[in-house]
Coordinates of C-alpha atoms in Angstrom, one line a residue:
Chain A
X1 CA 0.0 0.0 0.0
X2 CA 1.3 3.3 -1.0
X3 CA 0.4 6.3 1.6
X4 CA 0.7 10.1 0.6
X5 CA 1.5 10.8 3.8
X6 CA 4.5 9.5 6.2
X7 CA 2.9 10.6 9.4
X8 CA 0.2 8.2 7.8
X9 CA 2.3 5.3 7.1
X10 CA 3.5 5.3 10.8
X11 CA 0.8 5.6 12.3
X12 CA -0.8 2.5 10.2
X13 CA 2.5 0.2 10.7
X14 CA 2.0 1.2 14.1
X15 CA -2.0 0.2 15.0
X16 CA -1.1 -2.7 12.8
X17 CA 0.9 -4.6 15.3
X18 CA -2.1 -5.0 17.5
X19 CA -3.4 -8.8 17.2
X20 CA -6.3 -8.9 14.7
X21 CA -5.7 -5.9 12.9
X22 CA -3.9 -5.5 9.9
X23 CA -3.6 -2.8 7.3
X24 CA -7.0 -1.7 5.8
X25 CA -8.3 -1.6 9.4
X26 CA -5.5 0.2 10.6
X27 CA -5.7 3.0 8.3
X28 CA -9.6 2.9 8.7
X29 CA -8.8 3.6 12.9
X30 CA -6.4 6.2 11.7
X31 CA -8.7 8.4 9.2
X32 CA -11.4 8.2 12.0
X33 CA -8.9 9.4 14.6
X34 CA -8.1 12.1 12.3
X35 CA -11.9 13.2 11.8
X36 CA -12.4 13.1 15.3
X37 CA -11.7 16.0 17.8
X38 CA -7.9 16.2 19.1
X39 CA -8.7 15.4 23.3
X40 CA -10.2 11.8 21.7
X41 CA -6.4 10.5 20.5
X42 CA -5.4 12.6 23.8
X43 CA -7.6 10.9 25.8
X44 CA -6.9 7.3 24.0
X45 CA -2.8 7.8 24.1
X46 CA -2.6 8.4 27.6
X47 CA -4.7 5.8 28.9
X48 CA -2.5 3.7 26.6
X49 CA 0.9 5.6 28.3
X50 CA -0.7 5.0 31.8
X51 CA -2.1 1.6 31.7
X52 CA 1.4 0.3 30.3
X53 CA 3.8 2.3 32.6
X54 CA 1.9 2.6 35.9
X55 CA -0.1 -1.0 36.1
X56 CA 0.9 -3.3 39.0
X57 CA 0.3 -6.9 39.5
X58 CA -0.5 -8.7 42.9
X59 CA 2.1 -9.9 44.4
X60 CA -0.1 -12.7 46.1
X61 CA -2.5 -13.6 43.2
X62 CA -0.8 -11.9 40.3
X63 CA -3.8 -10.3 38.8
X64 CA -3.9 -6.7 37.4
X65 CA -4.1 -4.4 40.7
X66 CA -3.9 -0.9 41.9
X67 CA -2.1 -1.8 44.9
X68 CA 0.1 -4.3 45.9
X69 CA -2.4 -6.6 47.3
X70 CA -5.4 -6.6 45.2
X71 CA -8.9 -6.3 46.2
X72 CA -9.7 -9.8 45.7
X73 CA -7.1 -11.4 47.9
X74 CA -7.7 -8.3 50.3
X75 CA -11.4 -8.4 50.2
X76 CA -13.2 -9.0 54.1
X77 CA -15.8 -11.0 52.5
X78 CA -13.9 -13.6 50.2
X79 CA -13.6 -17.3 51.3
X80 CA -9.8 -17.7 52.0
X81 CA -9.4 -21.1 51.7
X82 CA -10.5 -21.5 47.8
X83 CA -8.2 -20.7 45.3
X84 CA -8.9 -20.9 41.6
X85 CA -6.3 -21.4 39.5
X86 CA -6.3 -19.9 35.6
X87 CA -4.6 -19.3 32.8
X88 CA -4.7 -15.4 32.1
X89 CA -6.4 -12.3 33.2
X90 CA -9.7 -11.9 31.6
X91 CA -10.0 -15.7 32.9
X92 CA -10.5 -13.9 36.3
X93 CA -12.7 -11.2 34.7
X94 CA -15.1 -13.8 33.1
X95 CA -15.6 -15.8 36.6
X96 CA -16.2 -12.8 38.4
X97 CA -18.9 -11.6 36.1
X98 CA -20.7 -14.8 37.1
X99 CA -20.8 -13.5 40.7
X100 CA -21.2 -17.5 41.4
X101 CA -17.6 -17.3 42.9
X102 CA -16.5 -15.9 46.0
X103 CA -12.7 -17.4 46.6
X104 CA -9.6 -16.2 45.4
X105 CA -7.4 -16.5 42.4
X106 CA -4.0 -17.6 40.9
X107 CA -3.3 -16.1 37.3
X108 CA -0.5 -18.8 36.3
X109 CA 0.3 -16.0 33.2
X110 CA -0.3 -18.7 30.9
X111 CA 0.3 -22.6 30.8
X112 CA 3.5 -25.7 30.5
X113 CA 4.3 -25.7 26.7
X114 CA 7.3 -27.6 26.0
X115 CA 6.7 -26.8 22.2
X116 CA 7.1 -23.0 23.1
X117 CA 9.7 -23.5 26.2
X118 CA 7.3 -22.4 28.4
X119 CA 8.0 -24.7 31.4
X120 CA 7.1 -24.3 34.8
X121 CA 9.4 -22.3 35.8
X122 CA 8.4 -20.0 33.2
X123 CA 4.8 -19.6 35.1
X124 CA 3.4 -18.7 38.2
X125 CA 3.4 -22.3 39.8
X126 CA 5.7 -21.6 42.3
X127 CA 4.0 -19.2 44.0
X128 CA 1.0 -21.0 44.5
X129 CA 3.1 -23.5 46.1
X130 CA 3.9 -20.5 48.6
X131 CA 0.7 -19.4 49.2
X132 CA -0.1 -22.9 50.3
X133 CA 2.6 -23.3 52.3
X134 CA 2.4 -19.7 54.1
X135 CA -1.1 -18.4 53.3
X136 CA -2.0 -14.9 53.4
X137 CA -4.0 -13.5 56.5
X138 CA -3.1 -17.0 57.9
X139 CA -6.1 -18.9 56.8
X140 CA -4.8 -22.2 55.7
X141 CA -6.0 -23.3 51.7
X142 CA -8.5 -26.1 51.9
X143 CA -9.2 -26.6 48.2
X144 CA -7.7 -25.0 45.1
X145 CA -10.3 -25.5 41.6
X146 CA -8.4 -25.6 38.6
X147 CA -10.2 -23.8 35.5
X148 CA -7.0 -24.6 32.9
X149 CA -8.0 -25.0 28.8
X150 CA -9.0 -27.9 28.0
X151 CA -6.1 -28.6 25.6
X152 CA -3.1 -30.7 26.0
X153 CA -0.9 -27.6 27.2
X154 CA -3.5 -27.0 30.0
X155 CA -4.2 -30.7 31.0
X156 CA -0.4 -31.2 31.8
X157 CA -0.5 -28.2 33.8
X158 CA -3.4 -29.3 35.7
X159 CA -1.3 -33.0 35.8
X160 CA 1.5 -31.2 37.3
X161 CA 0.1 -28.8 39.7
X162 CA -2.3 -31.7 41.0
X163 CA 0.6 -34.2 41.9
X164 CA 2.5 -31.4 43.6
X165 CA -1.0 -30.6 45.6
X166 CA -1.3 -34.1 46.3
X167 CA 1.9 -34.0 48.1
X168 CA 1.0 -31.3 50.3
X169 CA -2.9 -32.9 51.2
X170 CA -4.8 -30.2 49.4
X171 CA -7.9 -31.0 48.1
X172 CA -7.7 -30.2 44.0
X173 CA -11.1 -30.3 41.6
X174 CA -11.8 -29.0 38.3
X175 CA -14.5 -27.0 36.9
X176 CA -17.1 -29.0 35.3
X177 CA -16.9 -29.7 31.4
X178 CA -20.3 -30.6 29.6
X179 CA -23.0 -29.8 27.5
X180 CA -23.5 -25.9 27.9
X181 CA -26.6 -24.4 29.6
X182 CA -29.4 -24.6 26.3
X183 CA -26.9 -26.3 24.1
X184 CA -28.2 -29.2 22.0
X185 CA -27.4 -33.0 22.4
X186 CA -27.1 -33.6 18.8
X187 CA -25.0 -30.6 18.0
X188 CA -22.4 -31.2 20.9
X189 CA -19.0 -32.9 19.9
X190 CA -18.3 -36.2 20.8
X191 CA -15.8 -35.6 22.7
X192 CA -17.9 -33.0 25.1
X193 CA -21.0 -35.4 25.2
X194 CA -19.0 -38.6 26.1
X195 CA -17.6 -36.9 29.0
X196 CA -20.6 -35.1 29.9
X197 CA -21.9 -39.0 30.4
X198 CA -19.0 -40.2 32.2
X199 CA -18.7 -37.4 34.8
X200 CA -22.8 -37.3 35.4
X201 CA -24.1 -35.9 38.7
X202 CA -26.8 -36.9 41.0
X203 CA -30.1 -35.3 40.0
X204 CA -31.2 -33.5 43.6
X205 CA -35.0 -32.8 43.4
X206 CA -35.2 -32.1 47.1
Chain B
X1 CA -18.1 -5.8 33.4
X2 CA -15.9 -4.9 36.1
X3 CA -12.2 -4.7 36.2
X4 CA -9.7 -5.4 38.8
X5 CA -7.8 -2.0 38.1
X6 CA -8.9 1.7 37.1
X7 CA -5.8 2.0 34.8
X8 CA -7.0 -1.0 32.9
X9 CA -10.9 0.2 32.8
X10 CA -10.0 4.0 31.7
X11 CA -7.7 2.1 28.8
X12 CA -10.6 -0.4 27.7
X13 CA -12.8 2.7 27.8
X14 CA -10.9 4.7 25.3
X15 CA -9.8 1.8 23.1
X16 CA -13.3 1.0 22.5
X17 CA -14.4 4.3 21.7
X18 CA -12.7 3.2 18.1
X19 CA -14.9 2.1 15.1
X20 CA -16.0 -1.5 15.2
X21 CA -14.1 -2.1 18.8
X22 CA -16.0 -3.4 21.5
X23 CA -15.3 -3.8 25.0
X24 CA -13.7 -7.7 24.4
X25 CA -11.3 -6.8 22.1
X26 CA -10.3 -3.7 23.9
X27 CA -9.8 -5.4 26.9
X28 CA -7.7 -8.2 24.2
X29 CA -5.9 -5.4 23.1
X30 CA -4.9 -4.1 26.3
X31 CA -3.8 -7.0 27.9
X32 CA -1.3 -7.4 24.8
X33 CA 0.0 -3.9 25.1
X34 CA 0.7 -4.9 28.9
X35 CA 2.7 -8.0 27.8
X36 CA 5.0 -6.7 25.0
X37 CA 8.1 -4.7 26.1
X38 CA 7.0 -0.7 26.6
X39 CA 8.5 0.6 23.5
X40 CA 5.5 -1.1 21.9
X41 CA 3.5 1.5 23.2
X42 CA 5.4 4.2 23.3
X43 CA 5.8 4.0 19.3
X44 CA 2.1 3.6 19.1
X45 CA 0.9 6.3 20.7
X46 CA 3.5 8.9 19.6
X47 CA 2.3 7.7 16.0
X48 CA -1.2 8.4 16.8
X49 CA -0.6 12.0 18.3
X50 CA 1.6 12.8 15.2
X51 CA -0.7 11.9 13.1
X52 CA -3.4 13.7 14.8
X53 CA -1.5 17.0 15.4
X54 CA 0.9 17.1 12.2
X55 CA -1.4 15.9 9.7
X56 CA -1.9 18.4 7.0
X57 CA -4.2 18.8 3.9
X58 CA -3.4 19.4 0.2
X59 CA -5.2 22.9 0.0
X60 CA -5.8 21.9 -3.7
X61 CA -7.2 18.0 -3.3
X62 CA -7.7 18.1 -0.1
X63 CA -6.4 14.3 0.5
X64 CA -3.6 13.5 3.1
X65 CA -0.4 15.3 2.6
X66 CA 3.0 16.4 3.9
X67 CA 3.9 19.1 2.4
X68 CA 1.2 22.3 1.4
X69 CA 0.7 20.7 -2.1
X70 CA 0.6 16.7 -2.3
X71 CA 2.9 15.0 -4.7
X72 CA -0.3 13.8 -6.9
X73 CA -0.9 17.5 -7.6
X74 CA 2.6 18.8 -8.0
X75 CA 3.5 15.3 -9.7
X76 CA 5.2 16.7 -13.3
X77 CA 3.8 13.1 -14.6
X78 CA 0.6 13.9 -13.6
X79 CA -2.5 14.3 -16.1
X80 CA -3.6 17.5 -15.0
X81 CA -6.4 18.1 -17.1
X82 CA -7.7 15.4 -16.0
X83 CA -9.4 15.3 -12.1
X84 CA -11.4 12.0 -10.2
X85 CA -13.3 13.3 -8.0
X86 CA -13.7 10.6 -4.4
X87 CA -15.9 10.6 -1.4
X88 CA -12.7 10.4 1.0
X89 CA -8.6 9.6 1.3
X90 CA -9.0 5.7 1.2
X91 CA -10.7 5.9 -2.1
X92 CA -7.4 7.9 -3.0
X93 CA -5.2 4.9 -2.2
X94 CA -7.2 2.1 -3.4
X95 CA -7.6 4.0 -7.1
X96 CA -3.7 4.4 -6.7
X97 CA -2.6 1.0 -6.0
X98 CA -4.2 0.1 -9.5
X99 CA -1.5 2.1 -11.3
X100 CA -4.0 2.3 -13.7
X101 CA -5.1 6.2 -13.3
X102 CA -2.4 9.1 -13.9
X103 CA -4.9 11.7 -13.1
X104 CA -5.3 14.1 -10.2
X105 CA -7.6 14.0 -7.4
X106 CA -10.2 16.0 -5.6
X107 CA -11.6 14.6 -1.9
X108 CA -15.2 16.0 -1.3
X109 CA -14.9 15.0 2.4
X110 CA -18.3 13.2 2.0
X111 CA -21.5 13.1 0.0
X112 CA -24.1 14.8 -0.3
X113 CA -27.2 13.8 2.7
X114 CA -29.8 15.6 3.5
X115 CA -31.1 12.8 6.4
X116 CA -27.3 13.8 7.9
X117 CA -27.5 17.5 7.2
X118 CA -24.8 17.6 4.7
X119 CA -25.3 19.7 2.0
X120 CA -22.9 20.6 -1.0
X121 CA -21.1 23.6 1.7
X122 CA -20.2 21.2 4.1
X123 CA -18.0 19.5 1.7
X124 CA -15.4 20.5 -0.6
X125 CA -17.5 21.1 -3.8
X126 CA -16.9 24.6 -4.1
X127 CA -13.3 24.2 -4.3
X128 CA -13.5 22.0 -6.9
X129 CA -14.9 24.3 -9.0
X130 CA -12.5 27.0 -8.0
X131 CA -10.1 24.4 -9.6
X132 CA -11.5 24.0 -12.8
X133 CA -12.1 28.1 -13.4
X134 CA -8.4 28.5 -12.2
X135 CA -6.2 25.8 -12.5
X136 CA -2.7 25.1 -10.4
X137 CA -0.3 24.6 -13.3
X138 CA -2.4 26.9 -15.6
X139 CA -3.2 23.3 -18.0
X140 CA -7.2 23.5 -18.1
X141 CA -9.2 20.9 -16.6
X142 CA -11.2 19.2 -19.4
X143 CA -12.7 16.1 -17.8
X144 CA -14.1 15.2 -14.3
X145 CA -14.3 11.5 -13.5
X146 CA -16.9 10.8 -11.1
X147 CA -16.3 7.8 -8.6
X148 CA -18.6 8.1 -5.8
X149 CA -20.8 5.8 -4.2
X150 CA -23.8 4.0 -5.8
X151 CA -26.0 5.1 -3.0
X152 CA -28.5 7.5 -3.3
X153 CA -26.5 9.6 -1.8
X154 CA -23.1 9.3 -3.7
X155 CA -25.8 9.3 -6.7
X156 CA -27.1 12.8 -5.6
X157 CA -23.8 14.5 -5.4
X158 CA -22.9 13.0 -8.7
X159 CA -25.6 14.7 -10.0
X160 CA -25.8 17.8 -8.2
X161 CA -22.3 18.2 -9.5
X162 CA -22.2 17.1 -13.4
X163 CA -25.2 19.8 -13.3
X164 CA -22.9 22.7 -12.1
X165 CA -19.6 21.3 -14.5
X166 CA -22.0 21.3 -17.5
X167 CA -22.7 24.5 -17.4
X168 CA -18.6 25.5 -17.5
X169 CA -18.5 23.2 -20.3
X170 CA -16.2 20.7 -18.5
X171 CA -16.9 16.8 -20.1
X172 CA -17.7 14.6 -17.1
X173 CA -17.9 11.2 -16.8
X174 CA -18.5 8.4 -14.2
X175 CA -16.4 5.1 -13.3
X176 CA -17.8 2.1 -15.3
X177 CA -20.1 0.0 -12.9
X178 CA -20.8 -3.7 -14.1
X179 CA -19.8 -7.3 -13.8
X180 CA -16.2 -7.5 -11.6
X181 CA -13.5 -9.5 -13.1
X182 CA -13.8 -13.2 -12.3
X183 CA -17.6 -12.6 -11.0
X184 CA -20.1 -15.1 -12.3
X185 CA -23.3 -13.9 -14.1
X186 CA -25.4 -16.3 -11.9
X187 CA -24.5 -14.9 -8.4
X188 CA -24.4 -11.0 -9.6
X189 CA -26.9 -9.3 -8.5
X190 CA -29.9 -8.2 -11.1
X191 CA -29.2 -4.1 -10.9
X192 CA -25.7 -4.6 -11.3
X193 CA -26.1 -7.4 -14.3
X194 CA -29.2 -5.1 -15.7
X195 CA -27.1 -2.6 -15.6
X196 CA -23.6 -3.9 -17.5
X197 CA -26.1 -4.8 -20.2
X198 CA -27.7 -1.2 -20.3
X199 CA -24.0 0.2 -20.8
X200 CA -22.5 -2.1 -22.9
X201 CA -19.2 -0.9 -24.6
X202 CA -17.9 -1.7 -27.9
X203 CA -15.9 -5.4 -28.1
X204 CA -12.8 -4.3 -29.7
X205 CA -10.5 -7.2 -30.6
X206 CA -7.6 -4.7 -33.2

């Protein structure tokens, strides 16, 4: 693509780095930004600038926080004794919008690759160990739910963190895998409906 | 949907402020800003704000340009009696990565919509005119190739201004709709096919 303009070009090289957007959208965020008043790419640079420079993690649970303890692992009315344990960030966000949860979390920052060297060292596995060991506010960890991908990467990680947990007589489940709330039998995968069968549940009508 | 830190709420907030980005991919997109080194960030939002404060107009075309006058219109391989008149810059670029068009330019900024409250003064119309009753260069303008939209719209504006050229005695004409290259009779749609029969042009095989 040919630009008449350098300021142009750099700016569309630029947005084009982002995941999922590549050239044509890129210029189409740039002419928009250009149409639009100058305090909107104010406003949208330095919330960029700020989130990036000034944005700390918890040191206990290693989510985003604005303090060194975040409000989750801080919060008076959260049971201390559950921890979750997930993959990434908006893994947190999507349980919490459930409001089903009310225990803590542990953002591994991702999950055992060997393909990509990502081993456990490369994670946040060690520091759960920690918490275990020495938990914060001094409420000992009675159960820790692991809510890893279902892929191969994420079931070795759950492998691995579960015989370490063993080891230290924590109890460890999983979040439940089946058919989704209004799915279909006949348009779930095999794979999904076979285990759905395998791992059924008592039906409670009392 | 809450998040666990101001910074990272304020930056979804403004990211998704952008054409066709909701609140999930903002949040997607800053969570990757977050992970890649800083300088990431830094070069994306000093290109924005360039682009937003530095940006200037051609004052003749009125697309994207460095300097006062764009390179199109000063080009000295340029056709200058010859001007396409677009609805905005992207139109520019896609008509110049044909390499088939050694024309100039002229952005209108828009079309013509009533329902909006655009009339011909909120766009450049005027100083299209003022270009073809004194032309940069001194070479007169003797044709104006229409390419707008084939909306209502686009179609007002093309009309509104062949009326106006007419009377200066200025031949006009308008980019050939029909069939695309590669596109199959049987899935084109009947104004478009109706249409490439209506204006049919000559089969010359010297």
């Amino acid at each position: 693509m040919n630009f008449p303009s350098k300021l142009i070009e750099e700016a569309v090289n630029e947005i084009s780095r982002l995941p999922g957007i590549g050239k044509k959208t890129a210029l189409r965020l740039a002419l928009h930004l250009l149409k639009q008043p100058e305090t909107i790419s104010e406003n949208l640079t330095e919330a960029i600038l700020k989130l990036r420079k000034e944005t700390t993690y918890c040191k206990i649970c290693h989510n985003i926080s604005d303090q060194e303890i975040c409000a989750i692992c801080n919060g008076p009315r959260r049971e201390h004794q559950l921890i979750c344990v997930v993959e990434d960030i908006p893994d947190v966000l999507a349980i919490e919008n459930t409001s089903q949860y009310t225990g803590l979390y542990h953002v591994l920052g991702g999950v055992i690759s060997p393909i990509q060297g990502i081993g456990p060292d490369e994670l946040k596995i060690d520091s759960l160990f920690q918490r275990i060991s020495s938990p914060h506010k001094d409420e000992p960890v009675l159960e820790v739910i692991l809510a890893l991908p279902s892929t191969m990467e994420g079931d070795t990680t759950s492998f691995y963190i579960t015989r370490k947990l063993k080891e230290k007589g924590v109890k460890v489940s999983t979040i439940a895998r089946g058919i989704p709330i209004g799915g279909e039998l006949e348009f779930t995968d095999e794979i999904t409906l076979g285990r759905s069968i395998l791992t059924r549940v008592n039906y409670n009508i009392d």
